[in-house]
mmCIF file of C-alpha atoms in Angstrom:
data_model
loop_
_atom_site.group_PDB
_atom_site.id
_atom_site.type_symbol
_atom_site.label_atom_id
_atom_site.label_comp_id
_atom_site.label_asym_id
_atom_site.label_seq_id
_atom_site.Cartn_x
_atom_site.Cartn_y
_atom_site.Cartn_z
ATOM 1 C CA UNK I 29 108.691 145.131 43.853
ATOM 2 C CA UNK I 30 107.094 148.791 42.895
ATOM 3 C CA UNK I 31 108.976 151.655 45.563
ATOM 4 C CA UNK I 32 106.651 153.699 47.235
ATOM 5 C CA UNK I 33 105.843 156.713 46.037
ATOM 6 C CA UNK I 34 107.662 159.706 47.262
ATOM 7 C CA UNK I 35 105.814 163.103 47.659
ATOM 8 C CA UNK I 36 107.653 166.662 48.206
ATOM 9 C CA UNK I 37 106.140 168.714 50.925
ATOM 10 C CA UNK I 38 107.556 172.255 51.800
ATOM 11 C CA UNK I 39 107.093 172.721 55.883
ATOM 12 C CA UNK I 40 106.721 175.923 57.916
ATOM 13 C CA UNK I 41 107.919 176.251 61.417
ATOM 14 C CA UNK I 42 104.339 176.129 63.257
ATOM 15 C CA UNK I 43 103.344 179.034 65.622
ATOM 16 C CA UNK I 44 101.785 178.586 69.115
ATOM 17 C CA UNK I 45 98.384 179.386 70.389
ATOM 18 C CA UNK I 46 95.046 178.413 69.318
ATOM 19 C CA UNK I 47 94.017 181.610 67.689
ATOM 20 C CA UNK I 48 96.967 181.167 65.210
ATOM 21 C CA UNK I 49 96.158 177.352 64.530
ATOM 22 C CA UNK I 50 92.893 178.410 63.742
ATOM 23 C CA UNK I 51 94.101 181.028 61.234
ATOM 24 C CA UNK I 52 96.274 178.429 59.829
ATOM 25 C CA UNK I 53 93.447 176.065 59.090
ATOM 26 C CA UNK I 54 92.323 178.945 57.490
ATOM 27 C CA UNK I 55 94.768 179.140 54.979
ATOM 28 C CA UNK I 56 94.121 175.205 54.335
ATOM 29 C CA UNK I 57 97.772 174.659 56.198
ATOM 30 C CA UNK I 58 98.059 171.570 58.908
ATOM 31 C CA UNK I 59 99.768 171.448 61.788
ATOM 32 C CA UNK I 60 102.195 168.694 61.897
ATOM 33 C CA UNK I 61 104.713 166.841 64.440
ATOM 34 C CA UNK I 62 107.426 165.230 62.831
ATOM 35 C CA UNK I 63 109.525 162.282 65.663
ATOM 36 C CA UNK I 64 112.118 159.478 65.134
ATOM 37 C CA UNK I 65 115.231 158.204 65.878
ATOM 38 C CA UNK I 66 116.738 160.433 63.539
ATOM 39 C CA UNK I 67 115.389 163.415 64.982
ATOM 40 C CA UNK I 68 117.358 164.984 67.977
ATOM 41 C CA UNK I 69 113.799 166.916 69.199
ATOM 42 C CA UNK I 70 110.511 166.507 67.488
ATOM 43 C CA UNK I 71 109.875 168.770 64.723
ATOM 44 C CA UNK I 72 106.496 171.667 65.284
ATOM 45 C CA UNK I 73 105.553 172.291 61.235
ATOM 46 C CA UNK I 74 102.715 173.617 59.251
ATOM 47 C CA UNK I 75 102.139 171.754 55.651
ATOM 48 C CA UNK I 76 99.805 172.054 53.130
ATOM 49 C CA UNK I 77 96.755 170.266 53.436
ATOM 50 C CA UNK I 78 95.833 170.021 49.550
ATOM 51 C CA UNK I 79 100.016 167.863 49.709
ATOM 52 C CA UNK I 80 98.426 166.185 52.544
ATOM 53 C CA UNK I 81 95.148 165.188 50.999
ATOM 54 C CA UNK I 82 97.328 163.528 47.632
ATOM 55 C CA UNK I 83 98.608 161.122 50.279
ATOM 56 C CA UNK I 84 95.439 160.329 52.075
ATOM 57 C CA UNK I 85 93.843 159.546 48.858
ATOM 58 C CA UNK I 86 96.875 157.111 47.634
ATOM 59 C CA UNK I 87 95.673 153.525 47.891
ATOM 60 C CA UNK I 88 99.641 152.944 48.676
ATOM 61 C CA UNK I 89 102.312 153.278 50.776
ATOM 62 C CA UNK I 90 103.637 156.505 50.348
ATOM 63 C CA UNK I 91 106.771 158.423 51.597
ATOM 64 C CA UNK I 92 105.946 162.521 52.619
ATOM 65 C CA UNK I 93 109.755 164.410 51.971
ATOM 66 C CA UNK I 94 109.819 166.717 54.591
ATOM 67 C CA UNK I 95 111.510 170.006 53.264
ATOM 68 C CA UNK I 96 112.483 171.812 56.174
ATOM 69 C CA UNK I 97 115.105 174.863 57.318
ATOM 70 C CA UNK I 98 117.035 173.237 53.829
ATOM 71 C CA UNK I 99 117.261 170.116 55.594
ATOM 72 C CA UNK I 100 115.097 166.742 54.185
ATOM 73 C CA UNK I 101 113.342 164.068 56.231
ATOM 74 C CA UNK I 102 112.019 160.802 55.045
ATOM 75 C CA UNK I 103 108.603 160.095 56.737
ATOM 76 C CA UNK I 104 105.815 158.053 57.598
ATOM 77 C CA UNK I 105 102.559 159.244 57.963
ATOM 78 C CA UNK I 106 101.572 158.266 61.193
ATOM 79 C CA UNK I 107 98.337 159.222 61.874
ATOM 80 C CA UNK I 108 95.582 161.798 61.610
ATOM 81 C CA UNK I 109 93.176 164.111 63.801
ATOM 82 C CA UNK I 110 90.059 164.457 61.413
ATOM 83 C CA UNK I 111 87.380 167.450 62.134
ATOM 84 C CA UNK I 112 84.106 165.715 63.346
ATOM 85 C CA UNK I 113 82.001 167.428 60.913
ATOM 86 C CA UNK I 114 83.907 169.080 57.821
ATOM 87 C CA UNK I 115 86.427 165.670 57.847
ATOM 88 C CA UNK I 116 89.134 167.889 57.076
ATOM 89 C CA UNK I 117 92.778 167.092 58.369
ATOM 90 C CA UNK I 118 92.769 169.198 61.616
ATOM 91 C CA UNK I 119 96.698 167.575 62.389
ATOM 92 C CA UNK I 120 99.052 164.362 61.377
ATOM 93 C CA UNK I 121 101.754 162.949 62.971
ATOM 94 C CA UNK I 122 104.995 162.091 60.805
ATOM 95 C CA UNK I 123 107.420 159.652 62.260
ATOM 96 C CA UNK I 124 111.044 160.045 60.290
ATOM 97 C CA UNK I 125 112.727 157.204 59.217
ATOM 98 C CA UNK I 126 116.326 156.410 59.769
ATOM 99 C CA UNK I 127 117.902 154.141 57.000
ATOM 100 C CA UNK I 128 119.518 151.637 59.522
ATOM 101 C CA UNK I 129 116.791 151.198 61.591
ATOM 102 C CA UNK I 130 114.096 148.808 61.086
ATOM 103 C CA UNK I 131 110.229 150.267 60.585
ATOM 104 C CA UNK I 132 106.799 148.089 61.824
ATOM 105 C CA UNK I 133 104.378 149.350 58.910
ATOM 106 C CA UNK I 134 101.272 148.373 57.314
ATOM 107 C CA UNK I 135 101.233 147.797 53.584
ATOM 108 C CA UNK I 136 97.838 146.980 51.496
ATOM 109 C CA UNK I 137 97.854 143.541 49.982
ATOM 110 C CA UNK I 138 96.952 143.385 45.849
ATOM 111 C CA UNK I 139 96.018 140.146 44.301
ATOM 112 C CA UNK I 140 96.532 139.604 40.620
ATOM 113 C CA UNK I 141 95.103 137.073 37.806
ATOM 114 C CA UNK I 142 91.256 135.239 38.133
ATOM 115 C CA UNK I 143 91.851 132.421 39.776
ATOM 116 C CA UNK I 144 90.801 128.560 38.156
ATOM 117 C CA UNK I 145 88.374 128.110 40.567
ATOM 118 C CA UNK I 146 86.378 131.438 40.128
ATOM 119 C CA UNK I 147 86.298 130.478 36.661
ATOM 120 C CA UNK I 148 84.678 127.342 37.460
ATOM 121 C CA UNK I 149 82.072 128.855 39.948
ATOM 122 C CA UNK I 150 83.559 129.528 42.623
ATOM 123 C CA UNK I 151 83.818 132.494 44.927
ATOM 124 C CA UNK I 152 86.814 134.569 46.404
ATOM 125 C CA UNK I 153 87.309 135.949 49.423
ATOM 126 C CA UNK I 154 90.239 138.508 50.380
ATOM 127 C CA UNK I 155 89.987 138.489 54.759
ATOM 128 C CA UNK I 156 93.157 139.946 54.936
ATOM 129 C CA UNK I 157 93.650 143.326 53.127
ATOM 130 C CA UNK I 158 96.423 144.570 54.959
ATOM 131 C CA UNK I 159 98.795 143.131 56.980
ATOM 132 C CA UNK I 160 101.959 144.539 59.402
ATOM 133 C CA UNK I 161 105.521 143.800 58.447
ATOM 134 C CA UNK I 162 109.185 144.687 59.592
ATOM 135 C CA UNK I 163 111.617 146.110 57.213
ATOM 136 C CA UNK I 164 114.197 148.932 56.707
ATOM 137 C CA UNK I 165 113.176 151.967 54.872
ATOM 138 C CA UNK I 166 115.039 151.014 51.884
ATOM 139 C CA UNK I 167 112.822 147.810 51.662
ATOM 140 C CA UNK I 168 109.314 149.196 52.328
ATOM 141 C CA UNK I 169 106.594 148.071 49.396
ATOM 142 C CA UNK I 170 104.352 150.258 47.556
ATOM 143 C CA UNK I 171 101.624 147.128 48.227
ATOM 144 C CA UNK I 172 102.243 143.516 48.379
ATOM 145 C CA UNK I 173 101.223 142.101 45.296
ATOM 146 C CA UNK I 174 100.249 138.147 45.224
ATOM 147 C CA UNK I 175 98.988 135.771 41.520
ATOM 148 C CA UNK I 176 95.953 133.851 42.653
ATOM 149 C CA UNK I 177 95.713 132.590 38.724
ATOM 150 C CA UNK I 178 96.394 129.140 40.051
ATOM 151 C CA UNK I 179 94.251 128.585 43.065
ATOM 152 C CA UNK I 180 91.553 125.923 42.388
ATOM 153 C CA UNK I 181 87.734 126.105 44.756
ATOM 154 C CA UNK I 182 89.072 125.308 47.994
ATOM 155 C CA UNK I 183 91.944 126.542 48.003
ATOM 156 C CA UNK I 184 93.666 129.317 50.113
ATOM 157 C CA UNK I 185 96.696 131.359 49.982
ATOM 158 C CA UNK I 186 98.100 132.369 53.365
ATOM 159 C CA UNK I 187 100.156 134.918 55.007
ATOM 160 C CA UNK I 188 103.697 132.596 54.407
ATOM 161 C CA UNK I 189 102.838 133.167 50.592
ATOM 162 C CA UNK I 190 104.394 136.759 51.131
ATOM 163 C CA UNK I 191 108.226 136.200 50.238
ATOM 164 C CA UNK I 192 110.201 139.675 49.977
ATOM 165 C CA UNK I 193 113.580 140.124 50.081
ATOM 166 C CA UNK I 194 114.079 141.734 53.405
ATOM 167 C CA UNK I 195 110.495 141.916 54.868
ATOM 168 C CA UNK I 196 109.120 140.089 57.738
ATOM 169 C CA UNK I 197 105.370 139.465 58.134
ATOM 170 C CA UNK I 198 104.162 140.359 61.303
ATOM 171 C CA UNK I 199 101.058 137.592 61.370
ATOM 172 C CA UNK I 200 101.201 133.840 61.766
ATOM 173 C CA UNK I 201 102.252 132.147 58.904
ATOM 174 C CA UNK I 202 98.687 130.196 58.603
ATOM 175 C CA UNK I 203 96.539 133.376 58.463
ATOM 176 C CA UNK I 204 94.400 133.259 55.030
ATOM 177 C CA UNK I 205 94.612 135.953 52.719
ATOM 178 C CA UNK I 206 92.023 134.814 50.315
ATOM 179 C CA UNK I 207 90.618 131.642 49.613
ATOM 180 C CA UNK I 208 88.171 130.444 46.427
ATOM 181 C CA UNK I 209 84.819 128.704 48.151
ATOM 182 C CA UNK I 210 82.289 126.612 46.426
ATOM 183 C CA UNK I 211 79.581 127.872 44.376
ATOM 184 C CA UNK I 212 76.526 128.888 46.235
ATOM 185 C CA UNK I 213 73.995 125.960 46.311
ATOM 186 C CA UNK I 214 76.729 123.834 46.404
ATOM 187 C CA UNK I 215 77.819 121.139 48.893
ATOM 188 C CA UNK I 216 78.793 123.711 51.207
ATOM 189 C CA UNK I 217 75.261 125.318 51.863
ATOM 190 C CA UNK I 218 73.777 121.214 51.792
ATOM 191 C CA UNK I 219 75.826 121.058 54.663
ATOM 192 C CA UNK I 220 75.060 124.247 56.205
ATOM 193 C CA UNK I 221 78.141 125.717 56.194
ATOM 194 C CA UNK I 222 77.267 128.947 54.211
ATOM 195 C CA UNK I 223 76.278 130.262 57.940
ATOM 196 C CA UNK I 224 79.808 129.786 59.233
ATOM 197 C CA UNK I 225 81.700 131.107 56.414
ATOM 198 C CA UNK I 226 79.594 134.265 57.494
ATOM 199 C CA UNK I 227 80.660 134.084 60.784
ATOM 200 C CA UNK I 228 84.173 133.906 59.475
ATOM 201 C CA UNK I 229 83.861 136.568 57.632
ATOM 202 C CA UNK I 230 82.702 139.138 60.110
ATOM 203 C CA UNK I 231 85.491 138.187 61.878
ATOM 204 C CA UNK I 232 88.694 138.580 59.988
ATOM 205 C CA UNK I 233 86.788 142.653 59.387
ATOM 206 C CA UNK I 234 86.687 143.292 62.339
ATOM 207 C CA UNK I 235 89.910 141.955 62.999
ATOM 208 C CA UNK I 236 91.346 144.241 60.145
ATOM 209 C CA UNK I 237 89.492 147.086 61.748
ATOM 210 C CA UNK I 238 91.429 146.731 64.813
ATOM 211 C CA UNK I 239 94.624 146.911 62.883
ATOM 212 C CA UNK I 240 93.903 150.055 60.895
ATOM 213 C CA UNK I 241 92.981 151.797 64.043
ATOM 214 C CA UNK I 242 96.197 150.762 65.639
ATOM 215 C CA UNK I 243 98.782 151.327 62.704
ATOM 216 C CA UNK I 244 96.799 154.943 61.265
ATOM 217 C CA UNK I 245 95.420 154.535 57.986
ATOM 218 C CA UNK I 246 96.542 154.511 54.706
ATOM 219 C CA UNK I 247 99.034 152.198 55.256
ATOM 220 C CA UNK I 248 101.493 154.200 56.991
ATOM 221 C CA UNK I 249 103.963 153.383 59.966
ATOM 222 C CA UNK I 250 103.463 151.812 63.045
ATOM 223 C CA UNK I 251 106.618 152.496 64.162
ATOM 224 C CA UNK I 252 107.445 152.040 67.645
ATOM 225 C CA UNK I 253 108.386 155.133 69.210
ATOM 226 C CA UNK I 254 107.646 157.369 72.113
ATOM 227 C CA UNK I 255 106.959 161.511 71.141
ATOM 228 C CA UNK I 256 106.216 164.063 73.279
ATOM 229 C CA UNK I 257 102.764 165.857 73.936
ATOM 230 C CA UNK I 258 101.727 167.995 71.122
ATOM 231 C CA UNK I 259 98.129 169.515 72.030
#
């Protein structure tokens, strides 16, 4: 199982006022709140937004170590405030992990190897991109990685595929994560069923919609816990 990656960020204590948030955008710096149950009060910081933008572009999990006041925090990103028009990071929160206590997080899903059946005709389909699990920091996945080399048309891998040392998956056990359908013009459109799998389909998105909004994107923490007003 691949570690996540780890990337160094230097913080600065962040000033108050709008005036000097606006200067620090300026000098392509974001304003940052840093909470956990490691963290006696939450942490006001500034980082830079070009160490911030290597993590947003990351297709996996990654861990941000806050450097602060000599002291080093393990985080999560949490989730971000995006400018309306420019898109740029405007502020992030950071939730700091604590080895001994478990994390909720969302970690992308990879599958590996061409399946038998796609070989033979048939088509794949991945619903479930992402999915929520519990774990301790020291077990947290880069990505979840599953071989699909062996499924045959009709067949479909599901959620209780996902066996990791020490991670739990957060979604019933029956939940597909990809399945290989028949070729198109097959039985399956004779019997008019093409329309349904497109039903389906639209479905499980906007089901993993809802879950990105909820857990902050690129796959980082959902971890439960309460911070205090920061705008």
């Amino acid at each position: 199982m691949e570690k996540p990656t780890i990337v160094t960020v230097e913080a600065t204590e962040r000033p108050k006022g709008k005036t000097a948030l606006k200067n620090l955008r300026n000098e392509f710096k974001v304003p940052a709140v840093a909470y956990g149950p490691k963290l006696k009060s939450n942490l006001h910081v500034t980082i830079p937004e070009l160490e911030l933008e290597k993590v947003l572009a990351s297709n996996k999990t990654t861990i941000i170590k806050l450097v602060h006041e000599g002291k080093e925090y393990s985080t999560l990103l949490q989730s971000v405030e995006y400018h309306p028009v420019t898109d740029r990071p405007l502020h992030v929160d950071l939730f700091a992990l604590e080895e001994k206590t478990p994390v909720t997080i969302t970690i992308p899903i990879r599958l590996t190897g061409t399946p038998h059946g796609v070989t033979e005709g048939g088509r794949m389909y991945q619903p479930l991109r992402r999915i929520q699990v519990l774990c301790l920091p020291k077990d947290i996945p880069s990505e979840i990685v599953l071989d699909i080399t062996h499924l045959n048309i009709g067949d479909t891998i599901d959620v209780e595929a996902i066996e990791l040392k020490g991670i739990t998956p957060l979604r019933a056990s029956y939940r597909t994560i990809a399945v290989i359908r028949p070729p198109k013009g097959g039985l399956a459109e004779l019997l008019g069923l093409e329309e349904e799998e497109a039903e389906g389909e639209e479905g499980e998105e906007g089901a993993e919609g809802t879950e990105a909004a909820e857990g902050g994107e690129s796959g980082e923490g959902d971890a439960e816990s309460k911070k205090d007003s920061d705008n």
